[in-house]
mmCIF file of C-alpha atoms in Angstrom:
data_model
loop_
_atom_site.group_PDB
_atom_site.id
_atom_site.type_symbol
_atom_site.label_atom_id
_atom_site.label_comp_id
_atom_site.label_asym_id
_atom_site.label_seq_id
_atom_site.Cartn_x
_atom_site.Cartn_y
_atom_site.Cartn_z
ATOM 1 C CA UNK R 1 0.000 0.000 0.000
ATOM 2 C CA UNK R 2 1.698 3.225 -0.750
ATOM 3 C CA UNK R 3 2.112 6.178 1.340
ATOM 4 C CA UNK R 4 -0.711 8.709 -0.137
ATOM 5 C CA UNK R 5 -2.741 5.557 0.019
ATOM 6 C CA UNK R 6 -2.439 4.674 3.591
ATOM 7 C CA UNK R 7 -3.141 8.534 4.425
ATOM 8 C CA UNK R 8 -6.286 8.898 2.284
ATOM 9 C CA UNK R 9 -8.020 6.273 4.405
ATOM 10 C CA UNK R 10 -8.422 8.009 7.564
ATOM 11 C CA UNK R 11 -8.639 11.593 5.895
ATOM 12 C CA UNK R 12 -12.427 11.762 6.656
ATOM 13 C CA UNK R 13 -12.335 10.776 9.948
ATOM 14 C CA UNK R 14 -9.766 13.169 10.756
ATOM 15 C CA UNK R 15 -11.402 16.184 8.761
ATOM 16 C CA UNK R 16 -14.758 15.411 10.731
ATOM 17 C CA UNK R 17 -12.649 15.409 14.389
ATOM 18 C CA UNK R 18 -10.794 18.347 13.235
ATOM 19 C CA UNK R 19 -14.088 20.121 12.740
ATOM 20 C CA UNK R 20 -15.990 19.354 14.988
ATOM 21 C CA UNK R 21 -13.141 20.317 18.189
ATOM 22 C CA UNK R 22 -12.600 23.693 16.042
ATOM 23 C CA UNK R 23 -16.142 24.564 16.202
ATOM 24 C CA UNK R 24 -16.356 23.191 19.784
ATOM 25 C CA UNK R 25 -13.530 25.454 21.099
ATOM 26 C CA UNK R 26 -14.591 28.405 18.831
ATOM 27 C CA UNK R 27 -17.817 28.261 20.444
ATOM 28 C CA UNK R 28 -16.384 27.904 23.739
ATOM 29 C CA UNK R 29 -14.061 30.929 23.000
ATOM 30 C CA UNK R 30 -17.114 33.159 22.250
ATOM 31 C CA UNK R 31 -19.086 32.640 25.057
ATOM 32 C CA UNK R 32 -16.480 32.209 27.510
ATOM 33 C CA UNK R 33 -15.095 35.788 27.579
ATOM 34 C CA UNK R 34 -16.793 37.011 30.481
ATOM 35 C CA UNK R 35 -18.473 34.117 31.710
ATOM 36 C CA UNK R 36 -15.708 34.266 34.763
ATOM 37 C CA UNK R 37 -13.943 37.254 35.733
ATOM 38 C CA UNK R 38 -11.170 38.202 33.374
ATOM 39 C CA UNK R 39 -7.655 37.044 35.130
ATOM 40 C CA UNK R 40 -5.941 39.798 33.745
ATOM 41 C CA UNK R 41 -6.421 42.836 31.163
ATOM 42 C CA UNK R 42 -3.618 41.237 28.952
ATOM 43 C CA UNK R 43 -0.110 40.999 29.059
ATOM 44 C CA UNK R 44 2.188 42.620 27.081
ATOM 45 C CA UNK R 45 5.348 41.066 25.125
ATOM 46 C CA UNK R 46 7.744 43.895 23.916
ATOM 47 C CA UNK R 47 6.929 45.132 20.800
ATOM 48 C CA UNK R 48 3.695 43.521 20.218
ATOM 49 C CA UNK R 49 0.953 44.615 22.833
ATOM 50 C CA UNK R 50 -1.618 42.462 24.142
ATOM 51 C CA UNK R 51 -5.028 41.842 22.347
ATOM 52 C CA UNK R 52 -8.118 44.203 24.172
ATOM 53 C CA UNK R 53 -10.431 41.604 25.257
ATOM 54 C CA UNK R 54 -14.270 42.264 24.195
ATOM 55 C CA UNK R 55 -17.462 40.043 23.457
ATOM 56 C CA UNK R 56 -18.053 39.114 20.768
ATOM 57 C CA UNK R 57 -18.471 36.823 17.734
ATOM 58 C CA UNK R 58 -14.998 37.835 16.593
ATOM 59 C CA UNK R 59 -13.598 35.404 19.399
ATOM 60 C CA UNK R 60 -14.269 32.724 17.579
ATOM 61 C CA UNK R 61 -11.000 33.060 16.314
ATOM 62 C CA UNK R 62 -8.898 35.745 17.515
ATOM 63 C CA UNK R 63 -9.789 34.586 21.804
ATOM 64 C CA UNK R 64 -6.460 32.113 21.410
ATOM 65 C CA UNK R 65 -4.458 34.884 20.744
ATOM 66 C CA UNK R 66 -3.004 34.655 24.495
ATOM 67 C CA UNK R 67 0.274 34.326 26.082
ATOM 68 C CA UNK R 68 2.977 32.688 24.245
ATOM 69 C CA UNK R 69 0.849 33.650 20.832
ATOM 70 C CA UNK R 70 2.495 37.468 21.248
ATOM 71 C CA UNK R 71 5.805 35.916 21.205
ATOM 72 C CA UNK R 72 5.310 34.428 18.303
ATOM 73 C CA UNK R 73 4.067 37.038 16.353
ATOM 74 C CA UNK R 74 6.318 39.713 17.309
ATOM 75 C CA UNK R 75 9.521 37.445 16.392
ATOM 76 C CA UNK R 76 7.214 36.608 13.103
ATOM 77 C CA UNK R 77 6.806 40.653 12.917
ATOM 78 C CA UNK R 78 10.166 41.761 13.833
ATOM 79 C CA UNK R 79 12.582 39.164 14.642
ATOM 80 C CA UNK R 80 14.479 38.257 17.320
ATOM 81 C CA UNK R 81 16.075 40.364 20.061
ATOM 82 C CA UNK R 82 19.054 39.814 21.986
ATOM 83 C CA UNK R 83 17.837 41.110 26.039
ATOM 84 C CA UNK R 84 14.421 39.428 26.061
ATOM 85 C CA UNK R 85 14.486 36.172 25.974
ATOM 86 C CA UNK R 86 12.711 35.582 22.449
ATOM 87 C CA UNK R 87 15.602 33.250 21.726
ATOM 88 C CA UNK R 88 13.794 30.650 23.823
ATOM 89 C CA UNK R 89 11.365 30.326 20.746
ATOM 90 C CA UNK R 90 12.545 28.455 18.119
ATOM 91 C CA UNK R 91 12.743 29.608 14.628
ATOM 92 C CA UNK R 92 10.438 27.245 12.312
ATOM 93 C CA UNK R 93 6.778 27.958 13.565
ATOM 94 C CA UNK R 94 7.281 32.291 13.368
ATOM 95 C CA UNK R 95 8.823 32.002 10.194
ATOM 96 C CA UNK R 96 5.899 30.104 8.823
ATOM 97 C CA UNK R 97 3.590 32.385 10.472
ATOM 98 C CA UNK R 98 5.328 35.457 8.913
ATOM 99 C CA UNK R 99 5.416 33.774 5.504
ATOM 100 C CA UNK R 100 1.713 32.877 5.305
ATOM 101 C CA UNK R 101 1.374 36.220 6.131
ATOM 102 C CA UNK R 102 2.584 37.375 3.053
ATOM 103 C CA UNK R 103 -0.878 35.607 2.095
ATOM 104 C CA UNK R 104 -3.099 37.288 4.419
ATOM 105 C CA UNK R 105 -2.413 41.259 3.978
ATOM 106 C CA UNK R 106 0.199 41.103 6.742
ATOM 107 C CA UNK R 107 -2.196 39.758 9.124
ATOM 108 C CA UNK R 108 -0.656 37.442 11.894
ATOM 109 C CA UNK R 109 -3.478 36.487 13.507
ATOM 110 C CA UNK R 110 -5.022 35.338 10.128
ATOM 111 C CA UNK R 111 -1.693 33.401 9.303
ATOM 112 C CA UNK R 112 -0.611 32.181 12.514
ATOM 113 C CA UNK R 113 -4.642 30.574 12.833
ATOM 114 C CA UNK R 114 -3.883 29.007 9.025
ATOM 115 C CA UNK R 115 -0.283 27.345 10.403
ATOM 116 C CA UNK R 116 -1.358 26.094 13.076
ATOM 117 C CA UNK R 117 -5.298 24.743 12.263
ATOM 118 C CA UNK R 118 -4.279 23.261 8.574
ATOM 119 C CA UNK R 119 -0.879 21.474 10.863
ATOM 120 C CA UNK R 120 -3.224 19.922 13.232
ATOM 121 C CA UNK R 121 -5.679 18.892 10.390
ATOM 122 C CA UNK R 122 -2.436 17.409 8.248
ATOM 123 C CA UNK R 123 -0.705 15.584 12.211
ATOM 124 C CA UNK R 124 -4.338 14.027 12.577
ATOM 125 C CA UNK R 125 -4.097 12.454 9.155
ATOM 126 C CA UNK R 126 -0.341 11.067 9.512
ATOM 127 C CA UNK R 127 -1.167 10.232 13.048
ATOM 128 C CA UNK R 128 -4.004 7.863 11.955
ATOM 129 C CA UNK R 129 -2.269 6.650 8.980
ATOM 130 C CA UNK R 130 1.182 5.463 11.569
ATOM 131 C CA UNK R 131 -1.470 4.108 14.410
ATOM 132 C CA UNK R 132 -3.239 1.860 11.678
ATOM 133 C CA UNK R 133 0.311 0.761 10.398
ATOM 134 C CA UNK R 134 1.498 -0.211 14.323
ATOM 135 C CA UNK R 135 -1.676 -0.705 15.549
ATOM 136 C CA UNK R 136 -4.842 -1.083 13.918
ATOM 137 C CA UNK R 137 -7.877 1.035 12.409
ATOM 138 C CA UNK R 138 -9.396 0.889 15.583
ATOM 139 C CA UNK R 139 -7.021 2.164 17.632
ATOM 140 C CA UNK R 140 -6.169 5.034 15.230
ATOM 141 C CA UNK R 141 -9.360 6.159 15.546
ATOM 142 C CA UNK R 142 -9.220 6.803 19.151
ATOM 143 C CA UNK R 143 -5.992 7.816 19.392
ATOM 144 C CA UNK R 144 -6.684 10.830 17.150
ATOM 145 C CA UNK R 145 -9.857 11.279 19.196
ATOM 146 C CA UNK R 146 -7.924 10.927 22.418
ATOM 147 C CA UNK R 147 -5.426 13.931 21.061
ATOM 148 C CA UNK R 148 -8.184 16.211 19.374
ATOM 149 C CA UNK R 149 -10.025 16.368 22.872
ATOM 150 C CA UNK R 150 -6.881 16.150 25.422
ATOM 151 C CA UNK R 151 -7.309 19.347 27.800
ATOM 152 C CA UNK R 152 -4.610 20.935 26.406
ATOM 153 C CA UNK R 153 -5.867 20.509 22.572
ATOM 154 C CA UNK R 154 -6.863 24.063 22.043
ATOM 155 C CA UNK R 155 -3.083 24.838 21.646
ATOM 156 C CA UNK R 156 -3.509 22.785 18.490
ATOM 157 C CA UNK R 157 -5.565 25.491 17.151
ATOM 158 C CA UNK R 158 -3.660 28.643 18.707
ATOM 159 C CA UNK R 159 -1.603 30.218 17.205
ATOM 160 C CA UNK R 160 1.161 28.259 18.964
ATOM 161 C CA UNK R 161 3.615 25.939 17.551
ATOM 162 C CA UNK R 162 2.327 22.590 18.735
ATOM 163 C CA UNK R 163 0.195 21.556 15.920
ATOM 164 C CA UNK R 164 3.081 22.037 13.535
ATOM 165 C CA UNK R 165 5.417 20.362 16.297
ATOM 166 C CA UNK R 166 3.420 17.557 16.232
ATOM 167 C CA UNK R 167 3.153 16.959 12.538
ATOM 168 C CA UNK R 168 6.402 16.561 11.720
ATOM 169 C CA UNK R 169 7.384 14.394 15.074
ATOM 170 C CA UNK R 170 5.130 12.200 13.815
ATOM 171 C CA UNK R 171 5.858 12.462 10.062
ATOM 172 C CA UNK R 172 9.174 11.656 10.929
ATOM 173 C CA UNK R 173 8.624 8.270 12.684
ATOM 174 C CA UNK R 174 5.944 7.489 10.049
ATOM 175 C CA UNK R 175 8.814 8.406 7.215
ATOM 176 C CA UNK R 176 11.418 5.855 9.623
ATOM 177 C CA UNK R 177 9.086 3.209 9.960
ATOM 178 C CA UNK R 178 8.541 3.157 5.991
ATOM 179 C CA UNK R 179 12.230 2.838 5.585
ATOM 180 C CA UNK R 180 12.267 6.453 3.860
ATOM 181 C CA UNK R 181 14.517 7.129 6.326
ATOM 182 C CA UNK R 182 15.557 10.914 4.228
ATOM 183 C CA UNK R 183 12.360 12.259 4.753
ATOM 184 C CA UNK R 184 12.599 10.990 8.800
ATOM 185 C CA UNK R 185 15.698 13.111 8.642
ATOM 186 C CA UNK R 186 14.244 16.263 7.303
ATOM 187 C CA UNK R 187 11.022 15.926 9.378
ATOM 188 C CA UNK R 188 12.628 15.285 12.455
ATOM 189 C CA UNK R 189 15.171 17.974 11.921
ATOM 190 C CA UNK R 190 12.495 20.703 11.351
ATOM 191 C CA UNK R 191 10.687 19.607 14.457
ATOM 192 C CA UNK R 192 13.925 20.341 16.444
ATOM 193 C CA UNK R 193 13.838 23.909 14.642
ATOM 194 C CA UNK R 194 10.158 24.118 16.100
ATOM 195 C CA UNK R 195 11.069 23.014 19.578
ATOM 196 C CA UNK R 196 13.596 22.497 21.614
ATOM 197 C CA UNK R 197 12.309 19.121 23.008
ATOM 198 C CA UNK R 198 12.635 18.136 19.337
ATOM 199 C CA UNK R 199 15.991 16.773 20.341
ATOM 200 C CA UNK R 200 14.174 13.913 22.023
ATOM 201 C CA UNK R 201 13.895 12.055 18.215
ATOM 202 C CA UNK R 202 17.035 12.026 17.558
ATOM 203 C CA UNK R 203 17.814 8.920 20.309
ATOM 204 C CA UNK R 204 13.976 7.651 19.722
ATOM 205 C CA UNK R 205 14.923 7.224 15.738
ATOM 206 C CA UNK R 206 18.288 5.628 16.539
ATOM 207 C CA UNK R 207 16.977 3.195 18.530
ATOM 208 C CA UNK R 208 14.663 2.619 15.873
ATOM 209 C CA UNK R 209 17.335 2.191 13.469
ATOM 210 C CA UNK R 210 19.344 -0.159 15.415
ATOM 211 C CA UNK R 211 15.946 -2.406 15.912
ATOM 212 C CA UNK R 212 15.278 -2.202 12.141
ATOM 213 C CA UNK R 213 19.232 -3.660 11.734
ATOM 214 C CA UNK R 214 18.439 -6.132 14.100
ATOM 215 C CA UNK R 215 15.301 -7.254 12.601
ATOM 216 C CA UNK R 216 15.751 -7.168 8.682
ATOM 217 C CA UNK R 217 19.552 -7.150 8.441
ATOM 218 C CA UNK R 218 19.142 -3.596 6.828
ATOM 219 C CA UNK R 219 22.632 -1.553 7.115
ATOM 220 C CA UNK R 220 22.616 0.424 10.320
ATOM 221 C CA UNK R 221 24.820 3.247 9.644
ATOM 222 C CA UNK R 222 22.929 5.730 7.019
ATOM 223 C CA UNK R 223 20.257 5.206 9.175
ATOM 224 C CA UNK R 224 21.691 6.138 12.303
ATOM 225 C CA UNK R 225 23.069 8.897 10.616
ATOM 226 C CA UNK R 226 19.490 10.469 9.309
ATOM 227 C CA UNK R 227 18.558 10.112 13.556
ATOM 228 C CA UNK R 228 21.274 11.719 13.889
ATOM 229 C CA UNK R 229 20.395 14.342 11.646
ATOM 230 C CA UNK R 230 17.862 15.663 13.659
ATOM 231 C CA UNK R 231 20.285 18.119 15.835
ATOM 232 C CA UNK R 232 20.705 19.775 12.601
ATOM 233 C CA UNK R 233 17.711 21.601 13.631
ATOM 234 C CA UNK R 234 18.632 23.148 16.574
ATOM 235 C CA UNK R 235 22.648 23.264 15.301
ATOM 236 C CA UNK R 236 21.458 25.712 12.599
ATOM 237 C CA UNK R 237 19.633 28.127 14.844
ATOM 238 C CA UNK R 238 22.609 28.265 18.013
ATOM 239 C CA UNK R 239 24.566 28.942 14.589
ATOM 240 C CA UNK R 240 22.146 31.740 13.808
ATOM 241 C CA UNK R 241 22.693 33.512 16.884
ATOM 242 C CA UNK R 242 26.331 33.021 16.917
ATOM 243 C CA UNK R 243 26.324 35.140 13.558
ATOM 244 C CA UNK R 244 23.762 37.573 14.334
ATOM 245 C CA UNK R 245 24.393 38.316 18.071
ATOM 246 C CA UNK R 246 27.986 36.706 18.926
ATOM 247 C CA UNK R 247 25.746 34.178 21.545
ATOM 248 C CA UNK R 248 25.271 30.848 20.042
ATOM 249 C CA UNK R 249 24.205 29.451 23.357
ATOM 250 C CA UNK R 250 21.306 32.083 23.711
ATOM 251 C CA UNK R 251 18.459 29.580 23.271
ATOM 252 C CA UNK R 252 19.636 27.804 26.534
ATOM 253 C CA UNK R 253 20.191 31.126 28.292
ATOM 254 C CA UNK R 254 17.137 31.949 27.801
ATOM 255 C CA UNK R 255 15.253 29.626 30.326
ATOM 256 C CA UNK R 256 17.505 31.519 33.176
ATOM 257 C CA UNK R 257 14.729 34.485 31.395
ATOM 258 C CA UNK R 258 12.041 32.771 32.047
ATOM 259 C CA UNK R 259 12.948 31.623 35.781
ATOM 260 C CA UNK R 260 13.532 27.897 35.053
ATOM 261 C CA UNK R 261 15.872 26.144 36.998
ATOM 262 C CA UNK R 262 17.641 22.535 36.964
ATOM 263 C CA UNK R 263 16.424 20.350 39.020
ATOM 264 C CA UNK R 264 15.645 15.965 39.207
ATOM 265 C CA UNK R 265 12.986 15.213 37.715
ATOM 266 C CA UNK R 266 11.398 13.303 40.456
ATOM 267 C CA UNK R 267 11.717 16.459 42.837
ATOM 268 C CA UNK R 268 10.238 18.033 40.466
ATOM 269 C CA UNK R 269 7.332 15.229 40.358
ATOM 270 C CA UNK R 270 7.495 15.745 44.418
ATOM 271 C CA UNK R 271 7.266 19.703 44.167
ATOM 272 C CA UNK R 272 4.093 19.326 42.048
ATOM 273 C CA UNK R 273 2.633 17.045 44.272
ATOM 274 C CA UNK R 274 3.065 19.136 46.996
ATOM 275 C CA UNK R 275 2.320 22.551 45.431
ATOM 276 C CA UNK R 276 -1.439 20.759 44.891
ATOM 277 C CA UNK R 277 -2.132 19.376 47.516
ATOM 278 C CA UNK R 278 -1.007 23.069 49.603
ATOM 279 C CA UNK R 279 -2.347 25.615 46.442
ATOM 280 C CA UNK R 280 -5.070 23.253 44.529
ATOM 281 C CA UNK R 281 -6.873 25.165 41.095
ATOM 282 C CA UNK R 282 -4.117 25.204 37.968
ATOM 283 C CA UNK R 283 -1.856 23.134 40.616
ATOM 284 C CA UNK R 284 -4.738 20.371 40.389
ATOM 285 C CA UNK R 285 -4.692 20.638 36.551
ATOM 286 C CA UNK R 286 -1.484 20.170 35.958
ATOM 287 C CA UNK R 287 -0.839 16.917 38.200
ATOM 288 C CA UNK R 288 -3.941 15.658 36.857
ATOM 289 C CA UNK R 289 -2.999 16.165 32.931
ATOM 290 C CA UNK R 290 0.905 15.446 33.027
ATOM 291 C CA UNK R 291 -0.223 12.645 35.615
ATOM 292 C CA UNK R 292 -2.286 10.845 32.699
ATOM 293 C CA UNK R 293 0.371 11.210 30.052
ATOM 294 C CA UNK R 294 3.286 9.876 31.942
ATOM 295 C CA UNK R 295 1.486 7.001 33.611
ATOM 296 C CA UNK R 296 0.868 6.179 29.960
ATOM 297 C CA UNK R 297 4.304 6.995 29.053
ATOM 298 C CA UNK R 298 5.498 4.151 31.579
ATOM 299 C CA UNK R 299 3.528 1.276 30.351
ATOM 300 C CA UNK R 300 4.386 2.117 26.818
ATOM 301 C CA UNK R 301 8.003 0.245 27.716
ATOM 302 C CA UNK R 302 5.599 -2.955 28.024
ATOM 303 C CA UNK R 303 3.648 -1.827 24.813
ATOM 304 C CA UNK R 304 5.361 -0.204 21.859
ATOM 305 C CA UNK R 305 8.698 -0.454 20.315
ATOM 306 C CA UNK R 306 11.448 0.627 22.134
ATOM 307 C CA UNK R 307 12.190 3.826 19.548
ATOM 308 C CA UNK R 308 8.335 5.355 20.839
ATOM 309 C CA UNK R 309 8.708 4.495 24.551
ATOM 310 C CA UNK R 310 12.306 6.552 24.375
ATOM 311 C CA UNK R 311 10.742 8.884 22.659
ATOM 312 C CA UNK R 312 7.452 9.149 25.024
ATOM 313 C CA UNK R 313 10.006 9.560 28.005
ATOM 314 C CA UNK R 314 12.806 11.548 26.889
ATOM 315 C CA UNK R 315 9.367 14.127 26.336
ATOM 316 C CA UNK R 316 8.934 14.243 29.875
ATOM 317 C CA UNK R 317 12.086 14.112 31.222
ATOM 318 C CA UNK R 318 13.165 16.952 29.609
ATOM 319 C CA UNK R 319 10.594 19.645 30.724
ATOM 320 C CA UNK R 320 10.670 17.948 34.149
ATOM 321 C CA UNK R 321 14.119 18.628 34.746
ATOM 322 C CA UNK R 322 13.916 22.542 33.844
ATOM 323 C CA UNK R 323 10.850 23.218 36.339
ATOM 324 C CA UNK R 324 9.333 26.926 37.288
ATOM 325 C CA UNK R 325 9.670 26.478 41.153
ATOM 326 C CA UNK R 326 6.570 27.842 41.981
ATOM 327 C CA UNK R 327 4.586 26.368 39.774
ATOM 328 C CA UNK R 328 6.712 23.125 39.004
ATOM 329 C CA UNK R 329 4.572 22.120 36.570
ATOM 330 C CA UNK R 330 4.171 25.228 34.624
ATOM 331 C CA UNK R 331 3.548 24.600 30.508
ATOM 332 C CA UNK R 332 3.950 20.940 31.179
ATOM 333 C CA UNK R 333 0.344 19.935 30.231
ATOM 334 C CA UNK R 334 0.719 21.569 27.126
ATOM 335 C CA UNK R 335 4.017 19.994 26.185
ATOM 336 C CA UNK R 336 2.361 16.831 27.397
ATOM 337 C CA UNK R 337 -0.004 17.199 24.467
ATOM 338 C CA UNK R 338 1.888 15.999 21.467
ATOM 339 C CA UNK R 339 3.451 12.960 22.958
ATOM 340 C CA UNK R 340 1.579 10.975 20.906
ATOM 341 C CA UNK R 341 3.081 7.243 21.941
ATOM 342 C CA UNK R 342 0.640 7.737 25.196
ATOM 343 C CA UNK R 343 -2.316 8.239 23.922
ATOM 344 C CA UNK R 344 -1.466 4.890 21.393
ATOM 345 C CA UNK R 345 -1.474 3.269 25.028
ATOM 346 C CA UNK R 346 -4.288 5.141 25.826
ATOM 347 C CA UNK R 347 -6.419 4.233 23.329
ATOM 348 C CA UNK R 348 -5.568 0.490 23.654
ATOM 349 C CA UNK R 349 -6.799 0.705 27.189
ATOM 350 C CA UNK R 350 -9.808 2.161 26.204
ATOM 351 C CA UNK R 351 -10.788 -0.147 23.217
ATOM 352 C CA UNK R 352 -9.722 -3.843 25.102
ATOM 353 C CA UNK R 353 -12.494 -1.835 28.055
ATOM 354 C CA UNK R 354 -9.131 -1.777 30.918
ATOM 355 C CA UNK R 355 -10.768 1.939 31.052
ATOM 356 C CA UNK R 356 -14.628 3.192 29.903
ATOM 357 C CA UNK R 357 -14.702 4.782 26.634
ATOM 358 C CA UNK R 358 -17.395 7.155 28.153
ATOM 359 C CA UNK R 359 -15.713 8.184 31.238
ATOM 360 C CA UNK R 360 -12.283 8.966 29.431
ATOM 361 C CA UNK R 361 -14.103 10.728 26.598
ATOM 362 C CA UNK R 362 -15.943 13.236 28.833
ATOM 363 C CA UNK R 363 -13.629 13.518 31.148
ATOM 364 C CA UNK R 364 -10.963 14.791 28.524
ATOM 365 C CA UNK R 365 -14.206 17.309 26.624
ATOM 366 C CA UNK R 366 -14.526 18.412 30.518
ATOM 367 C CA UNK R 367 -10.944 19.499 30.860
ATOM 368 C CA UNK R 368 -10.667 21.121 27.378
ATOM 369 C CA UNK R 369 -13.726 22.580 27.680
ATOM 370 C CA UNK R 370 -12.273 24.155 31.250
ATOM 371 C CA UNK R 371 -9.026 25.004 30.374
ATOM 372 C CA UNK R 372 -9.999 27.124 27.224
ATOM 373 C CA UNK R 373 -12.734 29.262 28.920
ATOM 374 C CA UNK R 374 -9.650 29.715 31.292
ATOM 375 C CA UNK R 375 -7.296 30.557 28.534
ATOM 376 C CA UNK R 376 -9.907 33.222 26.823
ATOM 377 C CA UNK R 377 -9.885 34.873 29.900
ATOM 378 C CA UNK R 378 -6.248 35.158 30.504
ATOM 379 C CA UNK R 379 -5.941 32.482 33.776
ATOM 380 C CA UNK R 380 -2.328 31.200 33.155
ATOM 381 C CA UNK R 381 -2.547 28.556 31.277
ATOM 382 C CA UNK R 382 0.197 28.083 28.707
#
């Protein structure tokens, strides 16, 4: 079966999830302004002021612009800056933004909306294309359920990078897995220009290349060397900032910018615990949605290949061990949302009836319908 083949048959399934979230958290975004009190009148990101906040039918679209969104539309407007931390956004999802803008009258919000709503559509087609190949129909289907309704979903349709983040992650694995191990390369290569934690394929595609060798006999080496090709990603943008502001290591500065600290990942596990059990609301939330992911992340040693359960951990690990003290948690839901290996265990639980279809379902519609009527108004969630 060939490659456009495979992806056609789950296009309609995908195109009707895809719809029916986006109108779900559209609608969601236009009623929820106002329906609790407004966190916060907006914050501002330097050189791009924050969006006035008003009812509307408008915020069926332009209510996601929040938070992280300014970032990415001021380094998509103006470029990057060397005192305020924009080098902690990688390079691939702005420029996209700014060159779909070219499209759209010079309209961010238009373009950013375009990127990131037509990536999701496109990761929700690949994703249910590499489940059936590993898995079966079945599970596909609720695995791209599972991810369209996750809590943190709406990111997939703000203008954030995630949705394009998780498209090529899984593009590249579905490119590996089909031996077209070139593509893998450049896929997994522009995810690590998207975000940092794109690093994380490059030992999840090895090991898949060393398991391929071990299976088929196929030569190891050229293989190996397309994982490997993944730090190209970020190698090309520390070499950016070595040209353009003499600080090639300003990406990893920048998380001193945002107050993020080293620390073991199961302190930071213990901090979290802690900080909601003493603080509860978003401290609640974020035990409860990383809690789901990495229990899932776990049991996908005992489930998937070895390349996806690296992959699913190395996720997590890496976030967890650069924590925001008093929040430990902070952003880790979101990030949580593209690991894409746990909701393949996920769904398996669901469909062999370990957990209720029913509960899980509405449980995960519950959360996203929470958390965006929180983002719309501003609560930090991001």
């Amino acid at each position: 079966m060939t490659g456009s083949t495979e992806l056609r048959r789950g296009a309609r399934y995908c195109v009707c999830v895809f719809l029916a979230v986006r109108l779900a958290v559209s609608l969601l975004s236009v009623v929820g302004i106002g329906l609790i009190p407004v966190h916060k009148e907006g914050v501002d990101v330097p050189g791009w002021p924050a969006p006035a906040i008003s009812p509307g039918w408008h915020n069926a679209f332009t209510a996601l612009e929040r938070q992280d969104a300014q970032w990415f539309f001021r380094v998509a407007d103006d470029g990057y800056r060397a005192d305020d931390g924009s080098a902690a956004f990688f390079p691939l999802y702005p420029l996209l933004v700014r060159v779909v803008s070219l499209f759209t009258g010079g309209r961010m919000l238009a373009a950013g909306v375009l990127v990131s709503n037509l990536s999701f559509l496109a990761a929700l087609v690949v994703l249910f294309a590499l489940t059936s190949m590993e898995q079966s129909e079945q599970h596909a289907r609720t695995a791209v359920l599972l991810v369209a309704i996750f809590p943190t979903s709406l990111f997939f349709l703000a203008p954030y990078s995630e949705s394009t983040f998780l498209l090529l992650s899984v593009a590249a694995f579905w490119c590996a897995r089909r031996d077209r191990w070139a593509l893998a390369a450049l896929a997994a290569a522009l995810a690590a220009a998207t975000r940092s934690i794109g690093v994380a394929l490059a030992p999840a595609l090895l090991i898949e290349a060393v398991q391929q060798h071990r299976e088929r006999g196929v030569p190891v080496f050229s293989r190996a060397a397309a994982a490997m090709a993944t730090l190209l990603g970020p190698f090309l943008y520390f070499g950016y900032w070595a040209v353009a502001f003499g600080d090639g290591l300003a990406p990893l500065r920048a998380q001193q910018t945002w107050h993020r600290v080293a620390t073991l990942p199961g302190r930071t596990l213990a901090d979290a615990l802690w900080t909601a059990y003493t603080f509860g609301n978003v401290w609640i939330i974020d035990v409860a949605v990383v809690g789901v992911v990495l229990v899932c992340a776990g049991i996908s040693w005992w489930r998937l290949r070895a390349g996806y359960a690296a992959y699913a951990t190395a996720s997590l690990l890496v976030p967890l061990s650069y924590p925001f003290p008093s929040r430990p948690l902070l952003s880790v839901p979101r990030f949580a949302a593209v690991i894409f290996p746990s909701f393949w265990v996920l769904a398996d639980l669901v469909d062999r009836r370990r957990l209720p279809r029913t509960l899980v379902v509405a449980a995960f519609a519950g959360g996203l319908s929470l958390l965006t009527v929180l983002f719309v108004n501003w609560y930090d969630i991001f």
